[in-house]
Tab-separated table of C-alpha atoms in Angstrom:
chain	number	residue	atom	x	y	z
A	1	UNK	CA	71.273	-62.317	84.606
A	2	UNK	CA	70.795	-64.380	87.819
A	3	UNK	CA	67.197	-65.274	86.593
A	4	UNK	CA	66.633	-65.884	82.841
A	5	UNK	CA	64.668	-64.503	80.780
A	6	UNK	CA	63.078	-62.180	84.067
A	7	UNK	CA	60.689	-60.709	81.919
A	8	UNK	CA	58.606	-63.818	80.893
A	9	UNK	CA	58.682	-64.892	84.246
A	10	UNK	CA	56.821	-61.663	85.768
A	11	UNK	CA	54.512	-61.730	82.368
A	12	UNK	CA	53.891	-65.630	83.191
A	13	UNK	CA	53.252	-65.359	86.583
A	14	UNK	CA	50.897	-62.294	86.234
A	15	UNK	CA	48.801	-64.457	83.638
A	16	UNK	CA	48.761	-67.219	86.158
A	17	UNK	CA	47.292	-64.641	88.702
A	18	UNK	CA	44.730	-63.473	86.369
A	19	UNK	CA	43.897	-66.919	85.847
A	20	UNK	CA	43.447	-67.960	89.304
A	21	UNK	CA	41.635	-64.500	90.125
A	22	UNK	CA	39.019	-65.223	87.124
A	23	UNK	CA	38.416	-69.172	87.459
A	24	UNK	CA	35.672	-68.452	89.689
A	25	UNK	CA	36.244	-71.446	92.410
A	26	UNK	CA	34.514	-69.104	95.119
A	27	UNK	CA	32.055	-67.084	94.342
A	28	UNK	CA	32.652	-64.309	96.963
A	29	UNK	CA	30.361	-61.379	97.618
A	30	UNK	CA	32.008	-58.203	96.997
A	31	UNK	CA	32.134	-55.385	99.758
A	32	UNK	CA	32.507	-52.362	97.427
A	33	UNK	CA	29.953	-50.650	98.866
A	34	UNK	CA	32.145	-50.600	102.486
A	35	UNK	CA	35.152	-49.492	100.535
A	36	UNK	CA	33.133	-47.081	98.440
A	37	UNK	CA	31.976	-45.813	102.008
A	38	UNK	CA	35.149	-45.359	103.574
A	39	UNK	CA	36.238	-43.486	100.815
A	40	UNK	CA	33.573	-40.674	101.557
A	41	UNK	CA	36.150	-39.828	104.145
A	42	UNK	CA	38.407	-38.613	101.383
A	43	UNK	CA	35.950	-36.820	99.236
A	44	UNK	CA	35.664	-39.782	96.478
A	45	UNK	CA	38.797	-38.774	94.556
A	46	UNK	CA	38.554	-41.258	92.266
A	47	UNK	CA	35.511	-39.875	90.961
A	48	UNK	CA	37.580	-36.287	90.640
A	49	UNK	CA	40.277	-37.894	88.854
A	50	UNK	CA	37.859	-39.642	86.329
A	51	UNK	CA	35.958	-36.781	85.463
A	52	UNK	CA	39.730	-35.387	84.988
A	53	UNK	CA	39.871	-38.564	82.457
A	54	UNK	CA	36.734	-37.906	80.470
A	55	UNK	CA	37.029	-33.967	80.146
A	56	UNK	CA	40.787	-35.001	78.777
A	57	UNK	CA	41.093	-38.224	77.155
A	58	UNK	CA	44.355	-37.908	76.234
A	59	UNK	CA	45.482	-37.261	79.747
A	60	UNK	CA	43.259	-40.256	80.541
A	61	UNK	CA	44.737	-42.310	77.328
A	62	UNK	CA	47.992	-41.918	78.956
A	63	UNK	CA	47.388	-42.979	82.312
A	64	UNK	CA	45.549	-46.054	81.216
A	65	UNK	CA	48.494	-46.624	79.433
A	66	UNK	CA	50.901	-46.077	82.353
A	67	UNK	CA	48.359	-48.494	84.288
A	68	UNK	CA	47.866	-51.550	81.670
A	69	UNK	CA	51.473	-50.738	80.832
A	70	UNK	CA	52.972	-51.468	84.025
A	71	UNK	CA	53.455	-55.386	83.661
A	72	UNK	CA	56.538	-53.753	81.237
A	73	UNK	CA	57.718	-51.449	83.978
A	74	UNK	CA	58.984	-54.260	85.863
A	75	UNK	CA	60.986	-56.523	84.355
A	76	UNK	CA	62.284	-52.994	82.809
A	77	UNK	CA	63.250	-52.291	86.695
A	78	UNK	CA	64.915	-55.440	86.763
A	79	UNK	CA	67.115	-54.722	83.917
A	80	UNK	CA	68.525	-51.239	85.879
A	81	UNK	CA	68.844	-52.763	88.939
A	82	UNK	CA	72.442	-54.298	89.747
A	83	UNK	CA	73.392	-57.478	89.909
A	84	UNK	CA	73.718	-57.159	93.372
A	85	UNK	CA	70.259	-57.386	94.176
A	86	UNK	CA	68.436	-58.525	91.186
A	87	UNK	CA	67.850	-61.685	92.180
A	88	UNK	CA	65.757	-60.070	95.939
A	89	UNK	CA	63.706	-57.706	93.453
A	90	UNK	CA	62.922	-60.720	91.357
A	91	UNK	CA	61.551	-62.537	94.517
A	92	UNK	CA	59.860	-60.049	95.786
A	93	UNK	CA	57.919	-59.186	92.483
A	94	UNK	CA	56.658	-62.590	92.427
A	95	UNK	CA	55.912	-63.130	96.164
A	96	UNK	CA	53.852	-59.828	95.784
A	97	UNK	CA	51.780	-61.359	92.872
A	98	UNK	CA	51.427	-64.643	94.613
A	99	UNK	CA	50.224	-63.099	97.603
A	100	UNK	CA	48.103	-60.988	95.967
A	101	UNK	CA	45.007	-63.256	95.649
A	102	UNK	CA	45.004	-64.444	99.246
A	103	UNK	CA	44.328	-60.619	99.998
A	104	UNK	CA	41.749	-59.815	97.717
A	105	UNK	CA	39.542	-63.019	99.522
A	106	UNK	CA	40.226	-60.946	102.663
A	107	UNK	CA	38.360	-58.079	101.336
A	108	UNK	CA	36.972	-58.972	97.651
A	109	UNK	CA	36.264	-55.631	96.096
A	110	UNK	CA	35.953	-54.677	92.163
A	111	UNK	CA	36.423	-50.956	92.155
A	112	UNK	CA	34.023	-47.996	91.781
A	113	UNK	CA	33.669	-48.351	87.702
A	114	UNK	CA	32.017	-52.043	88.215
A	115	UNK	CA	30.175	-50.683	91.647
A	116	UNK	CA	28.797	-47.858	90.253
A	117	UNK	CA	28.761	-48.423	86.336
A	118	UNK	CA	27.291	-46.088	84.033
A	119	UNK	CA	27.417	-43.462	86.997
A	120	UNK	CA	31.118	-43.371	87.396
A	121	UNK	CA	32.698	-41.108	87.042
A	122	UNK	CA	29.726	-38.048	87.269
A	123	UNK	CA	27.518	-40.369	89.900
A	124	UNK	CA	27.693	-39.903	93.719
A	125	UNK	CA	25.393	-42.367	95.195
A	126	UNK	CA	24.705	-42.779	98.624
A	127	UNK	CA	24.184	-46.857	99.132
A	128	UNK	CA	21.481	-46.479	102.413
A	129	UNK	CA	22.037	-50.151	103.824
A	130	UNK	CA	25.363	-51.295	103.014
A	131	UNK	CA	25.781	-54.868	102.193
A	132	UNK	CA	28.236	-56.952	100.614
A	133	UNK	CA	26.127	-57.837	96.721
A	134	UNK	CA	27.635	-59.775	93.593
A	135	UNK	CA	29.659	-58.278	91.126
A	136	UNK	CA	29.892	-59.423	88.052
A	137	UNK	CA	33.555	-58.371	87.610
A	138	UNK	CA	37.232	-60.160	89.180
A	139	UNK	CA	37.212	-59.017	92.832
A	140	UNK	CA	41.016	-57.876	92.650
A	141	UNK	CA	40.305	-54.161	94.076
A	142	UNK	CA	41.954	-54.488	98.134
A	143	UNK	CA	44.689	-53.959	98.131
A	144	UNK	CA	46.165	-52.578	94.654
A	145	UNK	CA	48.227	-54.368	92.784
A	146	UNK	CA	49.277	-51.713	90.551
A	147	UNK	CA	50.060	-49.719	93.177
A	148	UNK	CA	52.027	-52.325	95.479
A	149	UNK	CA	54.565	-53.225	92.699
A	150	UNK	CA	55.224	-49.340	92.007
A	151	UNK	CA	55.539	-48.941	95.666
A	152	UNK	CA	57.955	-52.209	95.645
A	153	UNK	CA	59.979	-50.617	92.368
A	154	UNK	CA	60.234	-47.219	94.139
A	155	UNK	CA	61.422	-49.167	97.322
A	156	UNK	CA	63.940	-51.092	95.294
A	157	UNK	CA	65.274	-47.572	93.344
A	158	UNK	CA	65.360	-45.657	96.979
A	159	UNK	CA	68.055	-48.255	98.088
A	160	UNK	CA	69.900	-49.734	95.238
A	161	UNK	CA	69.921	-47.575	91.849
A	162	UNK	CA	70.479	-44.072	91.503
A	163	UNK	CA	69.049	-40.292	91.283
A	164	UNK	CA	67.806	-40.679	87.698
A	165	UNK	CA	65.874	-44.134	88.453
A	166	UNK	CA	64.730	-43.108	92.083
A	167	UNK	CA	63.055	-39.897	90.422
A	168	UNK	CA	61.981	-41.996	87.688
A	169	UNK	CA	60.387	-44.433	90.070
A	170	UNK	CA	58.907	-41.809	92.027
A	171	UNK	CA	56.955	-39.987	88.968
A	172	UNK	CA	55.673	-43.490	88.411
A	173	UNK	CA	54.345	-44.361	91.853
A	174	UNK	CA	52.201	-41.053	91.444
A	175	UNK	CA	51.702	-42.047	88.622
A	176	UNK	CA	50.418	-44.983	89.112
A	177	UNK	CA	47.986	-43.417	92.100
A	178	UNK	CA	46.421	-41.329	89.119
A	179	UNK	CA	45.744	-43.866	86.495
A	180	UNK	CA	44.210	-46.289	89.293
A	181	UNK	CA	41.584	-43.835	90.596
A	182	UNK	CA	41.000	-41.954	87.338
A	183	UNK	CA	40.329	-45.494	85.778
A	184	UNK	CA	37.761	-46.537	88.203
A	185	UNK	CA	39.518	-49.606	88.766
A	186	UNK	CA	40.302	-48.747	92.742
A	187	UNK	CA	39.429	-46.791	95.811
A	188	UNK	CA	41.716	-44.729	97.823
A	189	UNK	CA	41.096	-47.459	100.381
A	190	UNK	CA	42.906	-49.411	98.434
A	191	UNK	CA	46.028	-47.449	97.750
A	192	UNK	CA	46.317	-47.314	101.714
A	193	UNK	CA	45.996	-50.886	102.141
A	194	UNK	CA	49.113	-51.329	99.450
């Protein structure tokens, strides 16, 4: 391996992004109920795909899994790729989740689960005056993560591995679009922005 031990590097730097993202140094108003407006414009999807999650919880059971699980899905990436460009998919893992955080103080957002709470996912309320308001959760909504480092593993897999892992990669990127609407934890605006 170029890099060793790539997995606890990705698994140590996404602890040291959590870290940063919960140590509270700004407190930033969150502007969920913007994002939670522009999403009207796609019919609130994530609101379809979590009532998908409660009416079957083992669908949803899998997708969370899929979505907490995905901090495994890369270094596993890693491991396929070949040697050839291991060391640029490393880099650009990390540059991702050190980017990250500058880009959620651009546009702080939580998701619709902490916007809307015990509403989501059967709640559709209309927010009359929108204003930016505190949430108590990590603003890490704009753009998603998740989604950015399947779209950067599907990337990788398009140019450098072959059939099996690009169709592998694929079914994960959708995935991955799935488990974060159906888990509240993002807005369509979000997957756009990634």
């Amino acid at each position: 391996n170029p890099v060793p031990f790539p997995e606890l590097l990705v698994i140590l730097a996404d602890r040291t992004r959590i870290a940063v993202l919960s140590s509270g140094q700004l407190k930033v108003p969150a502007v969920d109920e913007f994002l939670w407006a522009f999403d009207r414009n796609y019919g609130y999807a994530e609101m379809l795909v979590g009532r998908m999650f409660v009416s079957l919880p083992m669908v949803g059971m899998c997708f969370r899994t899929l979505y907490f699980g995905e901090m495994l899905a890369i270094p596993l990436m890693y491991t396929v790729l070949p040697a050839t460009c291991k060391r640029k998919y490393g880099t650009a893992v990390i540059l991702l989740g050190v980017f990250l955080p500058f880009l959620y103080r651009i546009c702080p957002g939580a998701g619709p689960i902490y916007l809307l709470g015990s509403h989501f996912p059967f709640g559709l309320p209309h927010f009359a005056g929108l204003h930016a308001r505190e949430i108590d959760s990590t603003l890490n909504a704009t753009p998603s993560g998740h989604f950015g480092w399947a779209l950067l593993m599907l990337w990788f897999a398009n140019r450098y591995a072959g059939k099996s892992m690009r169709l592998i990669s694929a079914i994960f990127a959708v995935g991955m679009i799935v488990a974060t609407l159906g888990t509240g934890e993002h807005y369509v605006v979000d997957l756009v922005l990634s």
